[in-house]
Amino acid sequence: MKISRNRRWILAGIAAVVLIVLIALNGDQFDQWMDQNGVVLRQAFVTGILIGGVFGLVAMGLTLIFGVLDIINFAHGALLTIGMYITFVLFDRFGIDPYLAVLITVPLLFLLGGIIQRTIIYPARNAPAHNQLLLTLGLALFIENLMLVVFTATPRSIRLSYGRGLTEIGPLAIDFPIRIAGTTITLTKLAAFIFAVFLTAVLYLLLQRTTLGKAIRATAQNKEGARLVGISTDRISLITFGLGVACVGAAAALVLPFLSVDPLVGNAFNITAFVIVVLGGMGSIPGALLGGLIIGLTQELGVVFAPSSTKLLGVFFVFILVLLLRPQGLLGKKE
Amino acid sequence: MNRLRQIPGDYLAVAALLVVLGTLPFFLDRFYLSLALLILFWAYLGNAWNIMGGYTGLFSFGHAMFYGIGAYTSTVLLVDYAISPWVGMLAGAILAGLFGAFVGFLLSRFGVRGHFFALGTFAIAEMVRLLATEFEFINTSIGIHIPLVRGDSWIRLQFEETFANYYYVILILFLIGQIITITIVRNKLGYYFQAIRENEEAAASLGVNALRYKVISVAISAALTAIAGSFFAQYFLFIDPTIVFGVSVSVQILLRPIVGGVGTIWGPFVGALLLTPLAEFTRSVVRKPPSFLDFIEGRAGVDVMLFGAILIIVVLFMPDGLIGAGKRIWRRFKKQNDTTAQPQGTD
Amino acid sequence: MIKNRKLLALLAIVVLLVAACAEDPTPTVEPVEEPTEEPVEEPTEEPAEEPPEEEMAGPINIGGIHPLTGGLAADGIQMDNAIQMAIDELNAAGGALGGVEFAYLGADSTGAAEVGQTEAERLIGEGAVALICCFQSAVTSNVAAIAERDGVPLVIDVAVADAILDQGHTYTFRLQPNATSMGVNGAQFLAELAENSGEEISSVVYLYEGTTGFGDSVRAAFVEEAANLGIEVLEEIGYAPFEVTDLTTEMTRINSLEPDALVVTGYYNDGLLAARNAEEVGLDVKVVYGIAQGTYDQPQFVADAGDLAECFYDSNYHWDASDPAAQEVRDSFQELYGEEMRTSAVLAYQAMYVIADAIERAGSADPAAIRDALAETNYADHILPYSGSITFDDTGETEVASPVVMQVQDGQIVQVWPTDLAESEPLFPCVSWGE
């Protein structure tokens, strides 16, 4: 009781600060500021939302694993790297379009996830939590350096033959990059965002509407109870881990068109993914997407107000606030 | 009874280690001595982490923040104000202790636990790192060089001539750290810590002020960690935010106590004994592989892969750490002996 | 009673182990009750592997320490290979001191100072008489201190921080221009280029990597010199090179500041990202000008970015592209390792030759003698774009070290400034997405 009253006070305090800032910026000053920074602000919104969708997709895999298996998977970023390399090879060797490659990376990574779960995660299911953390750390080291051995450290990137200039998408012909009021939208990021939202919807429906989804949700909520009603929680854990890693496979294919891959590229997404999982609520798919968008926006809006290498500072700040004030996450259910 | 009997043994082990490890500089060359130094360095840090991460059950994933505060405090005091690193070490410990108390209070007050505590400490440590790259007074991301001193200077804590002095400093620090842990574990404080770890509600119902003791354990752990940070700065003579505040520092610090045995007095040391030379060992394997593994010779990355794989195997097969695994084997061995020997009943 | 028994057992174990490990180095894991054993046992594990070097006949060991794993491995591995290649060439040409061969001891710093330090100790312990290192300033600072303590000469191939040589080291030498030289020359060259083409550069925005120290130190030097040259730095925008996934918003902000030029310092991936995002927002500047930028002077940049790469400038340390000998070296590297040789690798290669030259003049492979010879270096036969022989000043900096300005023209990286090293006229102003 005491704590919750405390929280209300703190929330009120934050609201007050925001209000003061808004008032301070009001009037002429605000107009002047907008004249100068309006375009940057708009771009920050656009980029934040587009990139946030991808962050959300990566975090979705993590949140599933976190929710059902209750482990922090530190190899998540490294698995993204694998997915990106697979996409790269498919494009480079076989000329397969990265957006088509999703059809290959997703099942491949699902399989890989299953194997990892069986060989490394499952045997340690009863070990203390810090052991599982160490296992995934060891796995991340292993994967990163396996990639280094196989692909060397030279960064690889791909260039799509389309996406610059007039591009036909079905009946539409759009001139890329789209420029509206000084903001820029590129095909690669737009496509990544649309795919990410689409995949979120698919995953959400899968969890809500299918028996498998119900079993996964039941396991996440109460393992014992799920076992009692006849759900094989071991099998569910396996499938969930596979699904979680498959999400990363999809994200990998979507990211490669605008980001080069090297053995450590996954780290950039790892950190944000953890933040998003807590922000959105452990195990919540819409929460992950919402969290992704918030983090994307926080990060980009930082550029408007204080451009610096500390872009992530705001992200961590939001994270700590959520951790303290709403530990179950924005869309998470209270235990 | 059993516990009381055990504890003097731990103090004895400290004394034995002082003697045995103290003689190492006489018959180790520079390379092996620096390796031994690193073992003790990480063992010391692991022990500091273990106080909160092991005994109190507050899994810190951000110990780099305390480490970096120690490194920067002593370095800034030395470089800008010409204050001896020994004083700086103390100042860093106090500062980190206060900061640790603040972090511990903040997270514990709001009931952040388990995975969330780990992620919370991680995020705070990252915030500290990012801020450090922006602060002008610590030279932003460029870092600070500690001016080289010619010859040996105890006041400046730099030894150009007698490398072994560095080793003795860390040896003494390590042993003091062990004594602190042993003493804590032997006394009420240690029981409170462990009671909180086992069941916070139960501990609270017995009148243990969980918040207070959590804060105390974080503060002690942080202060000890900061001292190692100061030592690191003096030993390596250069620090920047990535080196002392980076995620990899936090990972390195918690790796050894977990592998050795969480919440055991000698776990961090045993973990350091295994892991520190292991990295060196995997590197040497890749440099000169056995003949059937010729193809890995000199391939960058294979050594770290090997390290990762061994880490996974160790954690999988020794879930309660090397100490735990050792105890199990010891018990089995004893049981076999007991059935053949006559019953003693001293246990 | 029981206490005594324990003590006895403890003593017995210690004695036993000391005796045992003297002959049997099996690395058993027995951490149980007695932690005193392993440090004794562990160190005795390896010395057997080190064959005692025969005094005269044995090879001359040269140590190299670079990041072969981790985020900077792309350069580190190439540098390691380049030293090996130089040594193979030298041995094929008869070695040194009348037929003694060189041997290369390569080591992985993993990008971490403490590993670099241990590896330096190891290499010196294994008989390295000179070291080449490190690519990162942090690691280099530390290895330089080791080299100084142990009296083994160190030639820095790449590492920019000025402070490394401000410590009064006598055993450390550097081939690469330092951060100040990069920043100051970078600013001067930019001003000269503009003046030469009748354009004005009166304002710039500086985009730099702000977490590893390298970008920050070059930026600081540039900003100071820019003030002298009357170039206004409108804003300095930092980013985190290993975490950045998008720079579009930054580019839009830069656009809104309307600078004449964008100056960039960073590593390869982020440099490529900056180039792509600059094009996407249609950055309205006269030129994009890299300083010590790890991207815009790499052939890989042209391969990765295609047409977009055109016009990008970079003022950086480099090989002398107008020297056919440099091209030969790079060709044989490509043949051996299947990759375009990076500038960092050329410097590592060059460092080996500078050391070989010193050993020859010293007439001995004694580290102290090599150091003295290095201090007297006057090496004209180099493939770096320096205006004269390589000589080291009192602090160990190469006196003639200077960056050179390159530009992507028709898919080729060409030197365009200073004029005596230029392969082609600089195109100025020029951006690939212009009009």
Tab-separated table of N, CA, C and O in Angstrom, chain B residues 12 16-17 20-21 24 28 30-32 34-35 38 42 129 133 140-142 145-148 150 159-160 163 166 235-238 242-243 266 269-270 273 277 280 283-284 287 300-301 303-304 322 326, chain C residues 2 7 10 29 31-32 35-36 38-40 42-43 46-47 50 68-69 77 106 108 110 113-115 117-119 121-122 138 141-142 145 148-150 163-164 167-169 210-213 216-217 243:
chain	number	residue	atom	x	y	z
B	12	LEU	N	42.479	-20.225	8.452
B	12	LEU	CA	43.728	-20.972	8.284
B	12	LEU	C	44.142	-21.021	6.825
B	12	LEU	O	45.306	-20.849	6.474
B	16	ALA	N	47.542	-19.945	5.034
B	16	ALA	CA	48.299	-20.859	4.183
B	16	ALA	C	48.516	-20.245	2.806
B	16	ALA	O	49.617	-20.325	2.230
B	17	LEU	N	47.462	-19.592	2.298
B	17	LEU	CA	47.579	-18.961	0.984
B	17	LEU	C	48.627	-17.859	1.016
B	17	LEU	O	49.391	-17.689	0.061
B	20	VAL	N	51.947	-19.665	0.791
B	20	VAL	CA	52.207	-20.344	-0.485
B	20	VAL	C	52.266	-19.337	-1.638
B	20	VAL	O	53.209	-19.307	-2.423
B	21	LEU	N	51.237	-18.483	-1.733
B	21	LEU	CA	51.207	-17.534	-2.843
B	21	LEU	C	52.297	-16.477	-2.688
B	21	LEU	O	52.794	-15.936	-3.660
B	24	LEU	N	55.434	-17.331	-4.562
B	24	LEU	CA	55.398	-17.492	-6.023
B	24	LEU	C	56.384	-16.602	-6.776
B	24	LEU	O	57.040	-17.063	-7.704
B	28	LEU	N	58.514	-17.792	-10.317
B	28	LEU	CA	57.718	-17.627	-11.540
B	28	LEU	C	58.344	-16.525	-12.392
B	28	LEU	O	58.820	-15.529	-11.854
B	30	ARG	N	58.030	-13.486	-15.401
B	30	ARG	CA	57.111	-12.359	-15.490
B	30	ARG	C	55.738	-12.742	-16.040
B	30	ARG	O	54.705	-12.339	-15.529
B	31	PHE	N	55.745	-13.568	-17.088
B	31	PHE	CA	54.475	-13.924	-17.702
B	31	PHE	C	53.578	-14.671	-16.724
B	31	PHE	O	52.418	-14.332	-16.534
B	32	TYR	N	54.137	-15.686	-16.075
B	32	TYR	CA	53.317	-16.472	-15.163
B	32	TYR	C	52.941	-15.674	-13.926
B	32	TYR	O	51.868	-15.842	-13.365
B	34	SER	N	52.396	-12.458	-13.941
B	34	SER	CA	51.309	-11.543	-14.303
B	34	SER	C	50.000	-12.321	-14.448
B	34	SER	O	48.926	-11.799	-14.161
B	35	LEU	N	50.111	-13.579	-14.852
B	35	LEU	CA	48.908	-14.412	-14.924
B	35	LEU	C	48.381	-14.677	-13.510
B	35	LEU	O	47.183	-14.564	-13.243
B	38	LEU	N	46.638	-11.704	-12.293
B	38	LEU	CA	45.290	-11.550	-12.827
B	38	LEU	C	44.315	-12.510	-12.155
B	38	LEU	O	43.159	-12.172	-11.910
B	42	TRP	N	40.983	-11.075	-10.341
B	42	TRP	CA	39.599	-11.470	-10.632
B	42	TRP	C	38.972	-12.202	-9.453
B	42	TRP	O	37.770	-12.120	-9.221
B	129	ARG	N	28.172	4.649	-17.697
B	129	ARG	CA	29.174	4.606	-18.765
B	129	ARG	C	28.917	5.706	-19.788
B	129	ARG	O	29.824	6.428	-20.184
B	133	THR	N	31.272	9.171	-20.852
B	133	THR	CA	31.825	9.572	-22.144
B	133	THR	C	31.535	11.040	-22.441
B	133	THR	O	32.059	11.590	-23.396
B	140	THR	N	36.200	12.953	-21.147
B	140	THR	CA	35.217	12.267	-22.017
B	140	THR	C	35.635	10.844	-22.374
B	140	THR	O	36.142	10.125	-21.538
B	141	SER	N	35.409	10.471	-23.622
B	141	SER	CA	35.701	9.091	-24.014
B	141	SER	C	37.182	8.877	-24.283
B	141	SER	O	37.622	7.763	-24.523
B	142	ILE	N	37.965	9.971	-24.275
B	142	ILE	CA	39.382	9.844	-24.621
B	142	ILE	C	40.149	9.101	-23.541
B	142	ILE	O	41.087	8.368	-23.819
B	145	HIS	N	45.535	9.097	-19.048
B	145	HIS	CA	46.799	8.396	-18.844
B	145	HIS	C	47.344	8.730	-17.479
B	145	HIS	O	47.307	9.879	-17.061
B	146	ILE	N	47.845	7.732	-16.801
B	146	ILE	CA	48.526	7.990	-15.535
B	146	ILE	C	50.006	8.132	-15.850
B	146	ILE	O	50.599	7.241	-16.464
B	147	PRO	N	50.597	9.263	-15.472
B	147	PRO	CA	51.996	9.497	-15.834
B	147	PRO	C	52.896	8.401	-15.276
B	147	PRO	O	52.721	7.957	-14.139
B	148	LEU	N	53.831	7.994	-16.085
B	148	LEU	CA	54.735	6.914	-15.712
B	148	LEU	C	55.741	7.421	-14.694
B	148	LEU	O	56.248	8.523	-14.797
B	150	ARG	N	59.389	6.689	-12.908
B	150	ARG	CA	60.611	5.900	-13.068
B	150	ARG	C	60.933	5.184	-11.765
B	150	ARG	O	60.802	5.770	-10.691
B	159	PHE	N	55.392	0.420	-10.006
B	159	PHE	CA	56.639	-0.309	-9.825
B	159	PHE	C	57.238	-0.658	-11.173
B	159	PHE	O	56.807	-1.599	-11.824
B	160	GLU	N	58.191	0.133	-11.594
B	160	GLU	CA	58.825	-0.130	-12.873
B	160	GLU	C	59.821	-1.265	-12.730
B	160	GLU	O	59.922	-2.125	-13.584
B	163	PHE	N	58.387	-5.781	-10.408
B	163	PHE	CA	57.039	-6.134	-10.821
B	163	PHE	C	56.307	-6.871	-9.704
B	163	PHE	O	55.107	-6.723	-9.525
B	166	TYR	N	53.535	-5.300	-7.435
B	166	TYR	CA	52.133	-5.282	-7.861
B	166	TYR	C	51.433	-6.553	-7.397
B	166	TYR	O	50.310	-6.540	-6.915
B	235	TYR	N	47.838	-0.208	-12.358
B	235	TYR	CA	48.567	-1.310	-12.979
B	235	TYR	C	48.626	-1.133	-14.495
B	235	TYR	O	49.647	-1.368	-15.125
B	236	PHE	N	47.512	-0.688	-15.091
B	236	PHE	CA	47.480	-0.573	-16.542
B	236	PHE	C	47.763	0.840	-17.038
B	236	PHE	O	47.982	1.052	-18.219
B	237	LEU	N	47.711	1.797	-16.154
B	237	LEU	CA	48.137	3.175	-16.428
B	237	LEU	C	47.300	3.910	-17.451
B	237	LEU	O	47.668	4.983	-17.926
B	238	PHE	N	46.200	3.329	-17.851
B	238	PHE	CA	45.316	4.056	-18.756
B	238	PHE	C	43.889	3.596	-18.523
B	238	PHE	O	43.636	2.399	-18.426
B	242	THR	N	35.026	2.886	-21.724
B	242	THR	CA	34.751	1.533	-22.194
B	242	THR	C	35.509	0.506	-21.362
B	242	THR	O	34.983	-0.548	-21.029
B	243	ILE	N	36.755	0.826	-21.036
B	243	ILE	CA	37.584	-0.138	-20.326
B	243	ILE	C	37.071	-0.381	-18.914
B	243	ILE	O	37.035	-1.511	-18.450
B	266	TRP	N	35.133	-19.649	-1.005
B	266	TRP	CA	36.261	-19.843	-1.916
B	266	TRP	C	35.835	-19.970	-3.373
B	266	TRP	O	36.668	-20.119	-4.259
B	269	PHE	N	37.498	-17.539	-5.913
B	269	PHE	CA	38.909	-17.849	-6.113
B	269	PHE	C	39.075	-19.069	-7.013
B	269	PHE	O	39.860	-19.062	-7.966
B	270	VAL	N	38.287	-20.103	-6.715
B	270	VAL	CA	38.378	-21.328	-7.517
B	270	VAL	C	37.952	-21.045	-8.965
B	270	VAL	O	38.574	-21.508	-9.918
B	273	LEU	N	40.725	-19.361	-10.629
B	273	LEU	CA	41.799	-20.322	-10.904
B	273	LEU	C	41.523	-21.078	-12.196
B	273	LEU	O	42.437	-21.423	-12.934
B	277	PRO	N	43.293	-18.767	-16.374
B	277	PRO	CA	44.235	-19.490	-17.236
B	277	PRO	C	43.544	-20.161	-18.412
B	277	PRO	O	44.190	-20.403	-19.424
B	280	GLU	N	43.811	-18.168	-21.442
B	280	GLU	CA	45.201	-18.238	-21.901
B	280	GLU	C	45.457	-19.591	-22.564
B	280	GLU	O	46.108	-19.695	-23.593
B	283	ARG	N	43.864	-19.903	-25.969
B	283	ARG	CA	44.671	-19.148	-26.928
B	283	ARG	C	45.899	-19.952	-27.349
B	283	ARG	O	46.256	-19.990	-28.515
B	284	SER	N	46.523	-20.636	-26.369
B	284	SER	CA	47.733	-21.373	-26.703
B	284	SER	C	47.397	-22.595	-27.556
B	284	SER	O	48.189	-22.993	-28.402
B	287	ARG	N	47.136	-21.364	-30.975
B	287	ARG	CA	48.453	-20.998	-31.504
B	287	ARG	C	49.209	-22.224	-31.971
B	287	ARG	O	49.783	-22.256	-33.046
B	300	ALA	N	41.673	-16.803	-35.856
B	300	ALA	CA	41.139	-15.923	-34.827
B	300	ALA	C	39.707	-16.318	-34.510
B	300	ALA	O	38.924	-16.580	-35.403
B	301	GLY	N	39.395	-16.361	-33.241
B	301	GLY	CA	38.019	-16.638	-32.845
B	301	GLY	C	37.827	-18.049	-32.337
B	301	GLY	O	36.975	-18.293	-31.492
B	303	ASP	N	39.660	-19.721	-30.406
B	303	ASP	CA	39.958	-19.799	-28.979
B	303	ASP	C	38.765	-19.338	-28.135
B	303	ASP	O	38.409	-19.964	-27.146
B	304	VAL	N	38.136	-18.243	-28.557
B	304	VAL	CA	37.005	-17.748	-27.770
B	304	VAL	C	35.811	-18.688	-27.898
B	304	VAL	O	35.055	-18.895	-26.953
B	322	LEU	N	32.068	-25.200	-9.202
B	322	LEU	CA	33.145	-26.148	-8.937
B	322	LEU	C	33.154	-26.574	-7.475
B	322	LEU	O	33.358	-27.738	-7.161
B	326	GLY	N	32.756	-30.292	-6.275
B	326	GLY	CA	33.813	-30.864	-5.449
B	326	GLY	C	33.244	-31.469	-4.178
B	326	GLY	O	33.597	-32.578	-3.782
C	2	ILE	N	40.398	-32.484	16.084
C	2	ILE	CA	39.933	-32.385	14.706
C	2	ILE	C	40.657	-31.274	13.967
C	2	ILE	O	41.034	-31.399	12.817
C	7	LEU	N	44.685	-29.537	9.897
C	7	LEU	CA	45.920	-28.830	9.603
C	7	LEU	C	46.921	-29.773	8.967
C	7	LEU	O	47.570	-29.446	7.963
C	10	LEU	N	45.940	-30.605	5.516
C	10	LEU	CA	46.215	-29.447	4.667
C	10	LEU	C	47.690	-29.409	4.259
C	10	LEU	O	48.046	-29.273	3.097
C	29	VAL	N	40.963	-30.622	-11.698
C	29	VAL	CA	40.168	-29.616	-11.009
C	29	VAL	C	39.833	-30.149	-9.627
C	29	VAL	O	38.967	-30.984	-9.470
C	31	PRO	N	39.118	-28.284	-6.520
C	31	PRO	CA	39.023	-27.061	-5.747
C	31	PRO	C	38.492	-27.288	-4.350
C	31	PRO	O	38.403	-26.363	-3.576
C	32	VAL	N	38.156	-28.513	-4.032
C	32	VAL	CA	37.285	-28.783	-2.912
C	32	VAL	C	37.661	-28.052	-1.633
C	32	VAL	O	37.207	-26.958	-1.350
C	35	PRO	N	42.297	-24.729	-1.506
C	35	PRO	CA	42.525	-23.907	-2.683
C	35	PRO	C	43.979	-23.492	-2.871
C	35	PRO	O	44.267	-22.734	-3.765
C	36	THR	N	44.848	-23.944	-2.033
C	36	THR	CA	46.224	-23.471	-2.169
C	36	THR	C	46.957	-24.124	-3.328
C	36	THR	O	47.990	-23.647	-3.747
C	38	GLU	N	46.388	-24.841	-6.634
C	38	GLU	CA	46.452	-24.638	-8.076
C	38	GLU	C	47.443	-23.603	-8.562
C	38	GLU	O	48.063	-23.801	-9.579
C	39	PRO	N	47.576	-22.498	-7.848
C	39	PRO	CA	48.519	-21.523	-8.390
C	39	PRO	C	49.915	-22.099	-8.496
C	39	PRO	O	50.694	-21.667	-9.334
C	40	VAL	N	50.206	-23.068	-7.652
C	40	VAL	CA	51.519	-23.680	-7.743
C	40	VAL	C	51.559	-24.582	-8.955
C	40	VAL	O	52.499	-24.565	-9.742
C	42	GLU	N	49.448	-24.690	-11.546
C	42	GLU	CA	49.072	-24.140	-12.839
C	42	GLU	C	50.264	-23.548	-13.594
C	42	GLU	O	50.481	-23.869	-14.742
C	43	PRO	N	51.049	-22.707	-12.920
C	43	PRO	CA	52.143	-22.087	-13.656
C	43	PRO	C	53.165	-23.081	-14.160
C	43	PRO	O	53.813	-22.835	-15.169
C	46	GLU	N	53.141	-24.882	-18.181
C	46	GLU	CA	53.510	-24.589	-19.554
C	46	GLU	C	54.989	-24.382	-19.883
C	46	GLU	O	55.351	-24.533	-21.035
C	47	PRO	N	55.801	-24.022	-18.930
C	47	PRO	CA	57.160	-23.657	-19.344
C	47	PRO	C	57.831	-24.720	-20.187
C	47	PRO	O	58.710	-24.407	-20.982
C	50	GLU	N	58.069	-24.032	-23.845
C	50	GLU	CA	58.978	-23.047	-24.431
C	50	GLU	C	60.335	-23.695	-24.652
C	50	GLU	O	61.041	-24.006	-23.698
C	68	LEU	N	42.504	-9.701	-32.644
C	68	LEU	CA	42.143	-10.708	-33.650
C	68	LEU	C	40.713	-11.212	-33.464
C	68	LEU	O	40.172	-11.913	-34.311
C	69	THR	N	40.136	-10.878	-32.316
C	69	THR	CA	38.719	-11.173	-32.106
C	69	THR	C	38.057	-9.898	-31.596
C	69	THR	O	38.734	-8.946	-31.234
C	77	ILE	N	43.182	-8.757	-37.761
C	77	ILE	CA	43.604	-9.966	-38.460
C	77	ILE	C	44.481	-9.607	-39.652
C	77	ILE	O	45.517	-10.225	-39.899
C	106	GLY	N	52.600	-14.016	-33.101
C	106	GLY	CA	51.404	-13.171	-33.123
C	106	GLY	C	50.564	-13.402	-31.879
C	106	GLY	O	50.555	-14.492	-31.333
C	108	ASP	N	46.727	-12.198	-29.707
C	108	ASP	CA	45.403	-11.579	-29.785
C	108	ASP	C	45.160	-10.742	-28.540
C	108	ASP	O	45.147	-11.266	-27.435
C	110	THR	N	42.403	-9.274	-28.062
C	110	THR	CA	40.940	-9.327	-27.935
C	110	THR	C	40.354	-7.934	-27.739
C	110	THR	O	39.206	-7.787	-27.386
C	113	ALA	N	42.679	-4.311	-22.633
C	113	ALA	CA	43.992	-3.906	-22.144
C	113	ALA	C	44.663	-5.001	-21.333
C	113	ALA	O	45.853	-5.257	-21.483
C	114	GLU	N	43.882	-5.676	-20.475
C	114	GLU	CA	44.552	-6.640	-19.604
C	114	GLU	C	45.054	-7.845	-20.391
C	114	GLU	O	46.065	-8.429	-20.056
C	115	VAL	N	44.351	-8.187	-21.469
C	115	VAL	CA	44.823	-9.302	-22.292
C	115	VAL	C	46.058	-8.871	-23.076
C	115	VAL	O	47.050	-9.600	-23.151
C	117	GLN	N	48.218	-6.798	-22.245
C	117	GLN	CA	49.335	-6.740	-21.316
C	117	GLN	C	49.911	-8.125	-21.051
C	117	GLN	O	51.109	-8.333	-21.158
C	118	THR	N	49.033	-9.095	-20.745
C	118	THR	CA	49.521	-10.463	-20.476
C	118	THR	C	50.221	-11.020	-21.706
C	118	THR	O	51.237	-11.700	-21.598
C	119	GLU	N	49.626	-10.747	-22.871
C	119	GLU	CA	50.221	-11.283	-24.094
C	119	GLU	C	51.585	-10.656	-24.355
C	119	GLU	O	52.503	-11.329	-24.809
C	121	GLU	N	53.652	-9.661	-22.068
C	121	GLU	CA	54.540	-10.359	-21.143
C	121	GLU	C	54.940	-11.727	-21.694
C	121	GLU	O	56.087	-12.132	-21.627
C	122	ARG	N	53.946	-12.405	-22.243
C	122	ARG	CA	54.211	-13.746	-22.761
C	122	ARG	C	55.198	-13.692	-23.916
C	122	ARG	O	56.174	-14.440	-23.956
C	138	ALA	N	44.121	2.374	-26.142
C	138	ALA	CA	44.078	1.885	-24.768
C	138	ALA	C	45.062	0.740	-24.568
C	138	ALA	O	45.841	0.728	-23.615
C	141	SER	N	48.801	1.966	-24.908
C	141	SER	CA	49.336	2.664	-23.738
C	141	SER	C	49.935	1.666	-22.774
C	141	SER	O	51.013	1.858	-22.218
C	142	ASN	N	49.200	0.592	-22.593
C	142	ASN	CA	49.614	-0.405	-21.634
C	142	ASN	C	50.828	-1.197	-22.092
C	142	ASN	O	51.777	-1.407	-21.345
C	145	ALA	N	54.005	0.692	-21.737
C	145	ALA	CA	54.563	0.679	-20.380
C	145	ALA	C	55.329	-0.615	-20.128
C	145	ALA	O	56.409	-0.603	-19.527
C	148	GLU	N	58.603	-0.585	-21.957
C	148	GLU	CA	59.540	0.280	-21.258
C	148	GLU	C	60.162	-0.449	-20.066
C	148	GLU	O	61.369	-0.445	-19.871
C	149	ARG	N	59.299	-1.093	-19.270
C	149	ARG	CA	59.790	-1.805	-18.093
C	149	ARG	C	60.747	-2.928	-18.465
C	149	ARG	O	61.732	-3.169	-17.810
C	150	ASP	N	60.393	-3.638	-19.549
C	150	ASP	CA	61.184	-4.817	-19.906
C	150	ASP	C	62.334	-4.488	-20.845
C	150	ASP	O	63.121	-5.351	-21.185
C	163	ALA	N	48.751	11.008	-26.208
C	163	ALA	CA	49.284	10.846	-24.863
C	163	ALA	C	50.211	9.640	-24.730
C	163	ALA	O	51.042	9.607	-23.825
C	164	ILE	N	50.089	8.660	-25.622
C	164	ILE	CA	50.918	7.460	-25.500
C	164	ILE	C	52.392	7.838	-25.454
C	164	ILE	O	53.161	7.311	-24.668
C	167	GLN	N	54.534	10.216	-22.396
C	167	GLN	CA	54.902	9.662	-21.104
C	167	GLN	C	56.403	9.609	-20.893
C	167	GLN	O	56.861	9.146	-19.868
C	168	GLY	N	57.144	10.048	-21.890
C	168	GLY	CA	58.587	9.986	-21.752
C	168	GLY	C	59.167	8.602	-22.003
C	168	GLY	O	60.260	8.295	-21.555
C	169	HIS	N	58.407	7.757	-22.733
C	169	HIS	CA	58.939	6.437	-23.074
C	169	HIS	C	60.160	6.586	-23.971
C	169	HIS	O	60.187	7.440	-24.847
C	210	GLY	N	31.709	8.720	-30.488
C	210	GLY	CA	32.011	9.378	-29.229
C	210	GLY	C	32.186	8.451	-28.050
C	210	GLY	O	32.053	8.874	-26.912
C	211	THR	N	32.478	7.168	-28.301
C	211	THR	CA	32.597	6.294	-27.138
C	211	THR	C	33.956	5.637	-26.978
C	211	THR	O	34.293	5.213	-25.875
C	212	THR	N	34.753	5.536	-28.026
C	212	THR	CA	36.005	4.799	-27.839
C	212	THR	C	37.214	5.710	-27.701
C	212	THR	O	38.329	5.226	-27.552
C	213	GLY	N	37.019	7.013	-27.765
C	213	GLY	CA	38.137	7.909	-27.529
C	213	GLY	C	38.835	8.367	-28.794
C	213	GLY	O	39.323	9.489	-28.880
C	216	ASP	N	36.804	11.195	-30.547
C	216	ASP	CA	36.799	12.384	-29.708
C	216	ASP	C	38.132	13.124	-29.779
C	216	ASP	O	38.174	14.361	-29.815
C	217	SER	N	39.240	12.380	-29.793
C	217	SER	CA	40.533	13.055	-29.764
C	217	SER	C	40.833	13.718	-31.112
C	217	SER	O	41.397	14.808	-31.160
C	243	GLU	N	26.713	0.569	-31.429
C	243	GLU	CA	25.301	0.394	-31.117
C	243	GLU	C	24.401	1.100	-32.107
C	243	GLU	O	23.203	0.871	-32.134
